[in-house]
PDB file of C-alpha atoms in Angstrom:
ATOM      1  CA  UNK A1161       0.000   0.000   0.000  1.00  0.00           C
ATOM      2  CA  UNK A1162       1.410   3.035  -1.102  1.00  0.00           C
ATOM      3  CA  UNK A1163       2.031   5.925   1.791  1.00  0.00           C
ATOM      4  CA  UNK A1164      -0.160   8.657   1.755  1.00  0.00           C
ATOM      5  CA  UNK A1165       1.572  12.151   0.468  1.00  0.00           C
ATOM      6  CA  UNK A1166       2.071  14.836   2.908  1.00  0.00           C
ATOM      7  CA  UNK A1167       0.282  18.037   1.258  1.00  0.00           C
ATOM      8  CA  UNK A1168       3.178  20.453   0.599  1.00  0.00           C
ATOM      9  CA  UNK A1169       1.828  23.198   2.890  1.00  0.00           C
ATOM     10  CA  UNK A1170       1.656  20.494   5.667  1.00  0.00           C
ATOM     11  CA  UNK A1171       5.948  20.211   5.057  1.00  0.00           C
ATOM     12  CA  UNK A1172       7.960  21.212   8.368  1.00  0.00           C
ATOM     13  CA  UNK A1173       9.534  24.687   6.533  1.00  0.00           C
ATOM     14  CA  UNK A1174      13.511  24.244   7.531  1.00  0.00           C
ATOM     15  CA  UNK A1175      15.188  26.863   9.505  1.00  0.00           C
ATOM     16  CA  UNK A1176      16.438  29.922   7.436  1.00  0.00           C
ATOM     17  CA  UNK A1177      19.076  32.615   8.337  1.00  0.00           C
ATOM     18  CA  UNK A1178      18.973  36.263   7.979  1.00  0.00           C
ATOM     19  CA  UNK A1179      21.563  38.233   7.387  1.00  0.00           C
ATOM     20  CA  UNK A1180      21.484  41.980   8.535  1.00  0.00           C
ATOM     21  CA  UNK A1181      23.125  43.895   6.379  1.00  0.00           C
ATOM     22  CA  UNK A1182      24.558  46.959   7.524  1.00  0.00           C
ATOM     23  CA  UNK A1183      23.716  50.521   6.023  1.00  0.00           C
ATOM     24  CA  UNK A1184      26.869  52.666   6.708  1.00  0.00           C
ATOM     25  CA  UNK A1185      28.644  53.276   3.518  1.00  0.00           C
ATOM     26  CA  UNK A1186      32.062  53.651   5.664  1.00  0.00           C
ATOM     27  CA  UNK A1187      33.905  49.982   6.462  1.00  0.00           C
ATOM     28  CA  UNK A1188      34.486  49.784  10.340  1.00  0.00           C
ATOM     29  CA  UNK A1189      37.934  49.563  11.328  1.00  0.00           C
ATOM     30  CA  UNK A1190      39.744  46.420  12.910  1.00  0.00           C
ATOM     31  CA  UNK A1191      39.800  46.490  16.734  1.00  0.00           C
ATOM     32  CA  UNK A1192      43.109  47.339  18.012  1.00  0.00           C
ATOM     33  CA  UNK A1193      45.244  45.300  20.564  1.00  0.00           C
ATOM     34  CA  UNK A1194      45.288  46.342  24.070  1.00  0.00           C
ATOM     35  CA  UNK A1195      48.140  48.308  24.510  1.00  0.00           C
ATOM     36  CA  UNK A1196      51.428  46.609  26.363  1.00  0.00           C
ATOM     37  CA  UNK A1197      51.009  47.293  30.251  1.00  0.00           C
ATOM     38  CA  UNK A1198      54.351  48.221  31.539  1.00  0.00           C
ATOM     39  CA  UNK A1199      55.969  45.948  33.271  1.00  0.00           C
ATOM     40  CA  UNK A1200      53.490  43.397  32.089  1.00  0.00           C
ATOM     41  CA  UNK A1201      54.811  40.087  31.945  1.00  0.00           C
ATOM     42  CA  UNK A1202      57.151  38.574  28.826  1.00  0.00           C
ATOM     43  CA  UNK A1203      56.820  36.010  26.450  1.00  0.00           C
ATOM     44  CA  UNK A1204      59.284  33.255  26.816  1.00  0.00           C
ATOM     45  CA  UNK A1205      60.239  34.210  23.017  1.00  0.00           C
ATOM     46  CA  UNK A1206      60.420  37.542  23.732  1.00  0.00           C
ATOM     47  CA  UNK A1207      63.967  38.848  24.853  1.00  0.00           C
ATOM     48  CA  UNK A1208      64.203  41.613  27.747  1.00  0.00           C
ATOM     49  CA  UNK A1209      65.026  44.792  27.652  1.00  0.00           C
ATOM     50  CA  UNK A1210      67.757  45.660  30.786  1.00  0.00           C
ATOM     51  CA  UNK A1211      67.016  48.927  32.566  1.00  0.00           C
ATOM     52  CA  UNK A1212      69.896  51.662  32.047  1.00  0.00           C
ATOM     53  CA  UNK A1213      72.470  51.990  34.478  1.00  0.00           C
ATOM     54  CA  UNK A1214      71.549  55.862  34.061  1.00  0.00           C
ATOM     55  CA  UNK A1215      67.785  55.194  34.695  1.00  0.00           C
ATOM     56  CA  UNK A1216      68.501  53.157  37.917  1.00  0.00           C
ATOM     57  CA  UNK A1217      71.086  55.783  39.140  1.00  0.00           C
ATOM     58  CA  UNK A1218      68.340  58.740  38.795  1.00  0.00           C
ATOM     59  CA  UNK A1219      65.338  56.598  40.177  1.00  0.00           C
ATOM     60  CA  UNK A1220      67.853  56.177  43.220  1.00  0.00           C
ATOM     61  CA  UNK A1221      68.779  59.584  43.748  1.00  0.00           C
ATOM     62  CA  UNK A1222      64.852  60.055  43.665  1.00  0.00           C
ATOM     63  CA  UNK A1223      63.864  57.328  46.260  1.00  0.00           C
ATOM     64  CA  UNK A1224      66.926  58.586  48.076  1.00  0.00           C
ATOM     65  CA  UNK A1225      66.027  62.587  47.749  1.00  0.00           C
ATOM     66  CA  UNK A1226      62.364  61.424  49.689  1.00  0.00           C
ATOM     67  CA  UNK A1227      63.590  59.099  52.267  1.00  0.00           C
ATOM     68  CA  UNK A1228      65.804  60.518  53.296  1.00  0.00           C
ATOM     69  CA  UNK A1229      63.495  63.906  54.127  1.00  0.00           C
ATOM     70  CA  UNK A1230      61.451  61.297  56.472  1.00  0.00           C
ATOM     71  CA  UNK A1231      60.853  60.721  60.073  1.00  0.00           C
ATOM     72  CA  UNK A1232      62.345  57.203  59.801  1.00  0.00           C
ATOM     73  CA  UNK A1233      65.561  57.820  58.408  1.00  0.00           C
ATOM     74  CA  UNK A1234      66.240  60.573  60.818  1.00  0.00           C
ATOM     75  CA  UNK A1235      65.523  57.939  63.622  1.00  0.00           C
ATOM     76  CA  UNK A1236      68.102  55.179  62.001  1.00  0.00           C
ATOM     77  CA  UNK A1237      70.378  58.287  62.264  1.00  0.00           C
ATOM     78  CA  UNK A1238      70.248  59.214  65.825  1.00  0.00           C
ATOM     79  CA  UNK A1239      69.847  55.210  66.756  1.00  0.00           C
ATOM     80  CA  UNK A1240      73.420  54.358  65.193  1.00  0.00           C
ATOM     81  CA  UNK A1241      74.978  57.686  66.419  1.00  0.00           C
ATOM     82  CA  UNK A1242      74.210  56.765  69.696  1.00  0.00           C
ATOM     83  CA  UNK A1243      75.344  53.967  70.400  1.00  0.00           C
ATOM     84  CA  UNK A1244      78.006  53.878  67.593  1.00  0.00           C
ATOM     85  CA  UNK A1245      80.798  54.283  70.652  1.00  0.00           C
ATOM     86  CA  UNK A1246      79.365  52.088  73.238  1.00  0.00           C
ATOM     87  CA  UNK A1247      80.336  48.750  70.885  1.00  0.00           C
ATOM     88  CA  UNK A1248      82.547  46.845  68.793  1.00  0.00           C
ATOM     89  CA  UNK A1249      83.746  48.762  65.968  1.00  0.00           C
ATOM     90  CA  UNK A1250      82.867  48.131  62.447  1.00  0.00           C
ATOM     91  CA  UNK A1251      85.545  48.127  59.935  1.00  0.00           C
ATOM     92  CA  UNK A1252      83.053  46.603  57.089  1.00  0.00           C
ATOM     93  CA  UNK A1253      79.937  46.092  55.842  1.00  0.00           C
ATOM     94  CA  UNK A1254      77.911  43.411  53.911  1.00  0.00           C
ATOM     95  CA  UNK A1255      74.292  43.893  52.428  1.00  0.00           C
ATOM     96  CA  UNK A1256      72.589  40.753  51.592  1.00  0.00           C
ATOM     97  CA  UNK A1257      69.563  40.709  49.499  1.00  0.00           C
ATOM     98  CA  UNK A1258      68.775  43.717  48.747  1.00  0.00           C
ATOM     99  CA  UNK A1259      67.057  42.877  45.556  1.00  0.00           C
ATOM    100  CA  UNK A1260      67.468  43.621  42.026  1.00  0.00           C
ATOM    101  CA  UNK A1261      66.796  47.605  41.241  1.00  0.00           C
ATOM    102  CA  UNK A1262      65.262  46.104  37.941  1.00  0.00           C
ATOM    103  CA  UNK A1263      62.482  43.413  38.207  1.00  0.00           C
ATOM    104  CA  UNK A1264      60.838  41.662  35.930  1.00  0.00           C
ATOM    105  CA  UNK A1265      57.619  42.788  36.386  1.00  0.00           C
ATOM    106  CA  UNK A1266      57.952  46.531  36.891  1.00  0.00           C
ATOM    107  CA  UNK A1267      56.801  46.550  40.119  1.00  0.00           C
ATOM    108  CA  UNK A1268      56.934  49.435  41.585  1.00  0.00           C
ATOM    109  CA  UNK A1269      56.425  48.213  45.247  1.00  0.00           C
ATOM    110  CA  UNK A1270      59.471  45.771  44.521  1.00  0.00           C
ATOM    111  CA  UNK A1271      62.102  48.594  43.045  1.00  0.00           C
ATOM    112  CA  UNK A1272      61.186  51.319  46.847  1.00  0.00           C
ATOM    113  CA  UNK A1273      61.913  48.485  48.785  1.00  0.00           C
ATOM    114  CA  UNK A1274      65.186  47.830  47.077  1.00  0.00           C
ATOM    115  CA  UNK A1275      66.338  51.492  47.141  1.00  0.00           C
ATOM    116  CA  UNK A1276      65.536  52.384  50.428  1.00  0.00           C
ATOM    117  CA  UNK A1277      66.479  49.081  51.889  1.00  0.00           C
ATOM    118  CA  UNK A1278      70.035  50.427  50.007  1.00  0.00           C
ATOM    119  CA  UNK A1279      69.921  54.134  51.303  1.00  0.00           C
ATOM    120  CA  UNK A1280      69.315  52.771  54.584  1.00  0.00           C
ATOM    121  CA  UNK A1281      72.078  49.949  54.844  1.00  0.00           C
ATOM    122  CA  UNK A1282      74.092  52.989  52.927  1.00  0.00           C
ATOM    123  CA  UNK A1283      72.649  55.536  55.575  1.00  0.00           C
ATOM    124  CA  UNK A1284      74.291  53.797  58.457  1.00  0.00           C
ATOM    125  CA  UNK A1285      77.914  53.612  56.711  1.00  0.00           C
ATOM    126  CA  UNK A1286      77.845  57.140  56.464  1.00  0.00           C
ATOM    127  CA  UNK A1287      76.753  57.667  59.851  1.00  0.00           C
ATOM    128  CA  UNK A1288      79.615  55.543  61.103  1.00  0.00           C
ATOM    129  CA  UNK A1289      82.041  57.224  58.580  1.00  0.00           C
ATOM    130  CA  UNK A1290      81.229  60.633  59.950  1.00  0.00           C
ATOM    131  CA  UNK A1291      84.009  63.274  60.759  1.00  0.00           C
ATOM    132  CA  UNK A1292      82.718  63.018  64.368  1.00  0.00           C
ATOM    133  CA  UNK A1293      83.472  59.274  65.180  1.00  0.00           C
ATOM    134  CA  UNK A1294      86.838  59.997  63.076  1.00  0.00           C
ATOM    135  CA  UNK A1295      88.778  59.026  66.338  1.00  0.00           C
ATOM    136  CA  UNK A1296      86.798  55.776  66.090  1.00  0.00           C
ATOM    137  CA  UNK A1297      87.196  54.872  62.313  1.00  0.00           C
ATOM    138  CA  UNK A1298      89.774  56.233  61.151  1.00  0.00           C
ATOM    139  CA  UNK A1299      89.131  54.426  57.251  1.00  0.00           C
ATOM    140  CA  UNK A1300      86.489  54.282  55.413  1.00  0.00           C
ATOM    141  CA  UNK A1301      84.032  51.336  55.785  1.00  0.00           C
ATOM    142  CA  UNK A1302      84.389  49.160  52.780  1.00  0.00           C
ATOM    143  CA  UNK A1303      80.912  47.491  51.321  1.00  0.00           C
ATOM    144  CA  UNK A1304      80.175  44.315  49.652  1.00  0.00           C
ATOM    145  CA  UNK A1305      76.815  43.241  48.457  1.00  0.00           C
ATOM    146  CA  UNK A1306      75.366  39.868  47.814  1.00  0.00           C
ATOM    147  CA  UNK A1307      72.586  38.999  45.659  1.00  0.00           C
ATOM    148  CA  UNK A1308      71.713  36.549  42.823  1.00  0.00           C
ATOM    149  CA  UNK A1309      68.976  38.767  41.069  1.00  0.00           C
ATOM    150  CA  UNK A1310      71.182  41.123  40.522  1.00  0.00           C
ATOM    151  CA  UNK A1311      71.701  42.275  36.573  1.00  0.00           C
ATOM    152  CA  UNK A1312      74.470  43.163  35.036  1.00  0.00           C
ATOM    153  CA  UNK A1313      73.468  46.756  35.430  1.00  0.00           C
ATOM    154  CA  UNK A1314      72.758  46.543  38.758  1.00  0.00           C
ATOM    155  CA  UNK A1315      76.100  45.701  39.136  1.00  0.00           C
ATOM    156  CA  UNK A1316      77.753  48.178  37.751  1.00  0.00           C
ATOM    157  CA  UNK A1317      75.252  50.752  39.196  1.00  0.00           C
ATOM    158  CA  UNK A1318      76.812  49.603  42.344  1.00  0.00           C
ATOM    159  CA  UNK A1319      80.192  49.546  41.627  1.00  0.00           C
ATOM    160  CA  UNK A1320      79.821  53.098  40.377  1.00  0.00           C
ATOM    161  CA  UNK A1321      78.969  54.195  43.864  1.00  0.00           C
ATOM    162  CA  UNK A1322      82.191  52.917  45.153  1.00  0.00           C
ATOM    163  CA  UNK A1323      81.152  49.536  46.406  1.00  0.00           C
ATOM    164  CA  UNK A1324      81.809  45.673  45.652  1.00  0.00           C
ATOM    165  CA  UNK A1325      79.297  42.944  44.599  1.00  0.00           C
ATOM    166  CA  UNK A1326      80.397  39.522  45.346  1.00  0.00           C
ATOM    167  CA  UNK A1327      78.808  35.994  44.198  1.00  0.00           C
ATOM    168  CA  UNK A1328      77.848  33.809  47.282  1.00  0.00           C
ATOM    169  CA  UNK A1329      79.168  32.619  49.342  1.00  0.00           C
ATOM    170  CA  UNK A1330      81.679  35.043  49.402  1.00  0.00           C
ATOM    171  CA  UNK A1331      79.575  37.006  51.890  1.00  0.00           C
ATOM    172  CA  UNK A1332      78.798  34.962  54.145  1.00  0.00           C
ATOM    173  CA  UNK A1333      82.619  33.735  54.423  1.00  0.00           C
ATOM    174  CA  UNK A1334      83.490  37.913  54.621  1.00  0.00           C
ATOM    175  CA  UNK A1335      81.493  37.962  58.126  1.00  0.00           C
ATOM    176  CA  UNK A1336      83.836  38.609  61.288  1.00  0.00           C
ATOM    177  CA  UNK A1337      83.692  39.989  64.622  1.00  0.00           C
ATOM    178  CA  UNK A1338      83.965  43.659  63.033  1.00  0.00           C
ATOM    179  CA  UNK A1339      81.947  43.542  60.371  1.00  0.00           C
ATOM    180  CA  UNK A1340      78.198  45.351  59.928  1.00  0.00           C
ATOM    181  CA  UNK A1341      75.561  42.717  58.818  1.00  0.00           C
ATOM    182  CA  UNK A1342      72.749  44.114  57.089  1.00  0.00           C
ATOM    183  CA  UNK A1343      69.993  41.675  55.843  1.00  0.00           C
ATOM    184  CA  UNK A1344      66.257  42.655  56.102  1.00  0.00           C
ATOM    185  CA  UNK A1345      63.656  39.511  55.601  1.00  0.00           C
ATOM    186  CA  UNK A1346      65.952  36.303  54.433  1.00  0.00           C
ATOM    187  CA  UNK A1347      64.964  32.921  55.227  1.00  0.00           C
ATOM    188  CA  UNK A1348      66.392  31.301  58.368  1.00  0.00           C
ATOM    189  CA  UNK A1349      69.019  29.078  56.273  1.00  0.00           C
ATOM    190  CA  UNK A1350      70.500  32.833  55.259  1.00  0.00           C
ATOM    191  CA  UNK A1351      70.890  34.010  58.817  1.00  0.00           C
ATOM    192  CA  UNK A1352      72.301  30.219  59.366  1.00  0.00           C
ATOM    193  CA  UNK A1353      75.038  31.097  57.112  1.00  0.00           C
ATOM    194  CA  UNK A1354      75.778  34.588  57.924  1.00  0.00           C
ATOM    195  CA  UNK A1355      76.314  33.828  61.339  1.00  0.00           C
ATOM    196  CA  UNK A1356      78.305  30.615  61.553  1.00  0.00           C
ATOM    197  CA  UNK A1357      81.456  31.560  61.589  1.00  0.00           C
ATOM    198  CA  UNK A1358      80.947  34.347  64.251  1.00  0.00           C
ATOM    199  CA  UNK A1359      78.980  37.083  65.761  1.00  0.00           C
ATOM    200  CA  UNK A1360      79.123  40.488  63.867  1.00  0.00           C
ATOM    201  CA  UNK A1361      79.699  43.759  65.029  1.00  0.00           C
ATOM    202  CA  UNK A1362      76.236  44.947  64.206  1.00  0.00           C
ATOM    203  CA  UNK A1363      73.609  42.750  62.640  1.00  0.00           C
ATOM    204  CA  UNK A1364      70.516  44.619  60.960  1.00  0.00           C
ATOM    205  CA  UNK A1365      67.752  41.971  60.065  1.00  0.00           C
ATOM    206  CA  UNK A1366      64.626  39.805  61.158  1.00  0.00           C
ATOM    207  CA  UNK A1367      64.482  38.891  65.097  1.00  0.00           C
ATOM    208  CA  UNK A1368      65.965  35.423  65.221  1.00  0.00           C
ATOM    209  CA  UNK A1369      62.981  34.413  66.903  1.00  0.00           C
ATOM    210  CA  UNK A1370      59.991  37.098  65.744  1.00  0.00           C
ATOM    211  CA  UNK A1371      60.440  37.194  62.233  1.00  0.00           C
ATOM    212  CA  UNK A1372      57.593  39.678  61.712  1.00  0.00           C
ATOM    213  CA  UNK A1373      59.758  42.523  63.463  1.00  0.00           C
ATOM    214  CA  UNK A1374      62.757  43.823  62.470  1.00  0.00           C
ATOM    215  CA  UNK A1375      65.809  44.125  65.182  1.00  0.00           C
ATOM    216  CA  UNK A1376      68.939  46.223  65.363  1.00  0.00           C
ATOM    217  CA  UNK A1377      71.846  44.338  67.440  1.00  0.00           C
ATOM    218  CA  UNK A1378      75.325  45.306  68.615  1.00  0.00           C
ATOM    219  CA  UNK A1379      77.964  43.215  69.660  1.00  0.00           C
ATOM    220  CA  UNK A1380      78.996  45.043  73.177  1.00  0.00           C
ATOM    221  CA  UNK A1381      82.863  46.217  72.981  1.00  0.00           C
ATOM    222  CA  UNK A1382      85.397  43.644  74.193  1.00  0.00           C
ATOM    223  CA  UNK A1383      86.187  44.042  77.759  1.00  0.00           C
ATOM    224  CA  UNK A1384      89.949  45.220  78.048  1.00  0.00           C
ATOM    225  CA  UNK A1385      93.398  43.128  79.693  1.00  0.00           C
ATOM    226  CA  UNK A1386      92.528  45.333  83.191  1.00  0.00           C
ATOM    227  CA  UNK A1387      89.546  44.721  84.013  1.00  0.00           C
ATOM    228  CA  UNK A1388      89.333  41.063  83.069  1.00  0.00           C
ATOM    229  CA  UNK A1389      92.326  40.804  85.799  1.00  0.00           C
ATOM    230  CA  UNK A1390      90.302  42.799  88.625  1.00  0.00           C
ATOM    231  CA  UNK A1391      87.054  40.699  87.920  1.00  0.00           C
ATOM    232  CA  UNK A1392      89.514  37.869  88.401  1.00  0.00           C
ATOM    233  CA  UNK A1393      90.885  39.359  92.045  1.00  0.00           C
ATOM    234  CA  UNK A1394      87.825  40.042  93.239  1.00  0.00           C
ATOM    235  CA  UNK A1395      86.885  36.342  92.491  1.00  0.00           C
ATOM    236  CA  UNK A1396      89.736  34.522  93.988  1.00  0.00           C
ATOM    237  CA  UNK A1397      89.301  37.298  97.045  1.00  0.00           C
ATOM    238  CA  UNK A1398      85.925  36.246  97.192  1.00  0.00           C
ATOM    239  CA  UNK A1399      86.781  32.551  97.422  1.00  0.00           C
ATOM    240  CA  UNK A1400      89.128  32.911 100.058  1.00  0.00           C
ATOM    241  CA  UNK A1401      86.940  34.351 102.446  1.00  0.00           C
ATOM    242  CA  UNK A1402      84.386  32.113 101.870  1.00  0.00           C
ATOM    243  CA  UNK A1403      87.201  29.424 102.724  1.00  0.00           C
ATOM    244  CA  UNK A1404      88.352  31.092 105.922  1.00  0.00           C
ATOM    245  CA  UNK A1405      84.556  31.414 106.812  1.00  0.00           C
ATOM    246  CA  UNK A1406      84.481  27.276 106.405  1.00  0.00           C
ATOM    247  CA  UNK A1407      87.261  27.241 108.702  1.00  0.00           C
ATOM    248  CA  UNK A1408      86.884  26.626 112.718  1.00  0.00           C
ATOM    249  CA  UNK A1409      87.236  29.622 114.678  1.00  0.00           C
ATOM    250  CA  UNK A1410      90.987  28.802 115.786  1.00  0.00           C
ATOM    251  CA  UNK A1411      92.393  27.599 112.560  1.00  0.00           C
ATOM    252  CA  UNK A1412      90.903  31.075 111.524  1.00  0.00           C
ATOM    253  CA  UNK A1413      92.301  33.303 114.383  1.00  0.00           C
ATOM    254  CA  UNK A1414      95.527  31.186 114.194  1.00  0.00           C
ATOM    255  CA  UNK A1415      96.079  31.859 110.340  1.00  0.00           C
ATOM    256  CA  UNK A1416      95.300  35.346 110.885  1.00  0.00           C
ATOM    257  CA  UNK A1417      98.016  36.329 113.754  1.00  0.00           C
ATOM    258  CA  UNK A1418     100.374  35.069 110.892  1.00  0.00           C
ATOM    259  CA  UNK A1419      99.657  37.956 108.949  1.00  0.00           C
ATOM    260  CA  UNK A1420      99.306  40.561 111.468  1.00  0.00           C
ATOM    261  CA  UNK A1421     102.458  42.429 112.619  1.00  0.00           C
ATOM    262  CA  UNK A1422     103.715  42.611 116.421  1.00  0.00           C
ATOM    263  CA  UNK A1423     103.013  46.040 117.994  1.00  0.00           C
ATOM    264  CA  UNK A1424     105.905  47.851 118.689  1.00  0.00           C
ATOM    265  CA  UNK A1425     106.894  49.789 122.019  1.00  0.00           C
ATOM    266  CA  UNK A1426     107.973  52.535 121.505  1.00  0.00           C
ATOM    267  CA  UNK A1427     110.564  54.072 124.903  1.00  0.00           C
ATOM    268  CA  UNK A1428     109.369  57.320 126.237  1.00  0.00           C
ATOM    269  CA  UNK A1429     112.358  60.140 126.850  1.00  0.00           C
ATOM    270  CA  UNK A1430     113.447  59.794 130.843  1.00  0.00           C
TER     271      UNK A1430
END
């Protein structure tokens, strides 16, 4: 039996499209890229561009210029100045990351904290250098910084100021009883190293124990031949009284009539 045919207005009608067409006689231009962020992050193709040594030494004198017209650098000041003659001296100084002065991102937050953590560790050189402590240090405090993110500009940048960058551990090896440790933030293993081989003169860093604070530390002055040998008279006086105290009364009074001279009579004119 043949099937019945569907009458063609019955016929499901099939889906059409309509295209708008649009009335402007002018062809719209291509969207443009978003413009490059600075700082923004790189491709891994894409080779970077190293900051200037010129352009880091002028955003430091700018960093510098403000900090140093703040409350908190005159405080550093007037901290190290005062007790700068009370303790050891320092005859050198090592900075330990300090950071590069030209990340990768830009960041603006990154490249203060680098410069003023400089200025200050810098700040406190020149406070011991002063013409005032001259009978104190009579040279020049010598510096030495250690950090792997440094560039090659950042490098010289620093050796343009007069100072020495050093590849670990090289720093850590430099640290004696004289020398001025500055190291804000590093990770315990850091400090580990730093300190291993012995106590510095002044240590500027993270509390050994609260790492959220930040300590300054001086090594008090080594006590001198003299005293050493009246601290040691007064302890082996002290320990023979406390013998003669153990001893019976007539062993005492006995041992003492040993040491005491005979009076003497003296003949009166007839």
């Amino acid at each position: 039996m043949a099937a019945a045919e569907q009458p063609e207005n019955e016929k499901p009608q099939q889906e059409e499209w309509i295209h708008v067409k649009s009335k402007s006689r002018f062809r719209r231009n291509a969207p443009k890229p978003p413009a490059k962020v600075p700082g923004s992050a790189l491709r891994p193709d894409e080779p970077r561009t190293l900051k200037s040594v010129a352009d880091i030494t002028a955003e430091y004198e700018t960093f510098k210029t403000r900090w140093r017209d703040t409350a908190c650098h005159t405080r550093l000041k007037e901290l190290v100045k005062t007790n700068a003659e009370k303790h050891q001296t320092v005859r050198k100084a090592v900075c330990l990351g300090v950071g590069t002065f030209d990340p990768e991102d830009g960041g603006w937050d990154a490249k203060r904290r680098s410069y003023i953590q400089l200025d200050g560790f810098l700040t406190i050189v020149e406070v011991l250098s002063h013409r005032m402590l001259a009978e104190l240090y009579k040279e020049s405090i010598p510096c030495s910084f250690q950090e792997p993110r440094f560039t090659p500009n950042d490098t010289e940048f620093l050796t343009n100021l007069g100072h020495q960058v050093v590849e670990s551990p090289a720093a850590f090896e430099a640290v004696d009883e004289d020398t001025l440790v500055f190291a804000v933030h590093m990770y315990r293993p850091i400090y580990e190293s730093t300190l291993e081989k012995a106590s510095p003169a002044m240590f500027v860093g993270t509390g050994w124990d609260v790492w959220d604070d930040t300590c300054l530390y001086w090594r008090p002055k080594l006590e001198s031949a003299a005293p050493k040998e009246d601290q040691s008279a007064k302890e082996s006086s002290t320990r023979a009284s406390e013998k003669a105290e153990e001893k019976p009364p007539v062993e005492a009074s006995e041992e003492a009539s040993e040491y005491k001279s005979e009076p003497k009579l003296e003949q009166t004119p007839s």
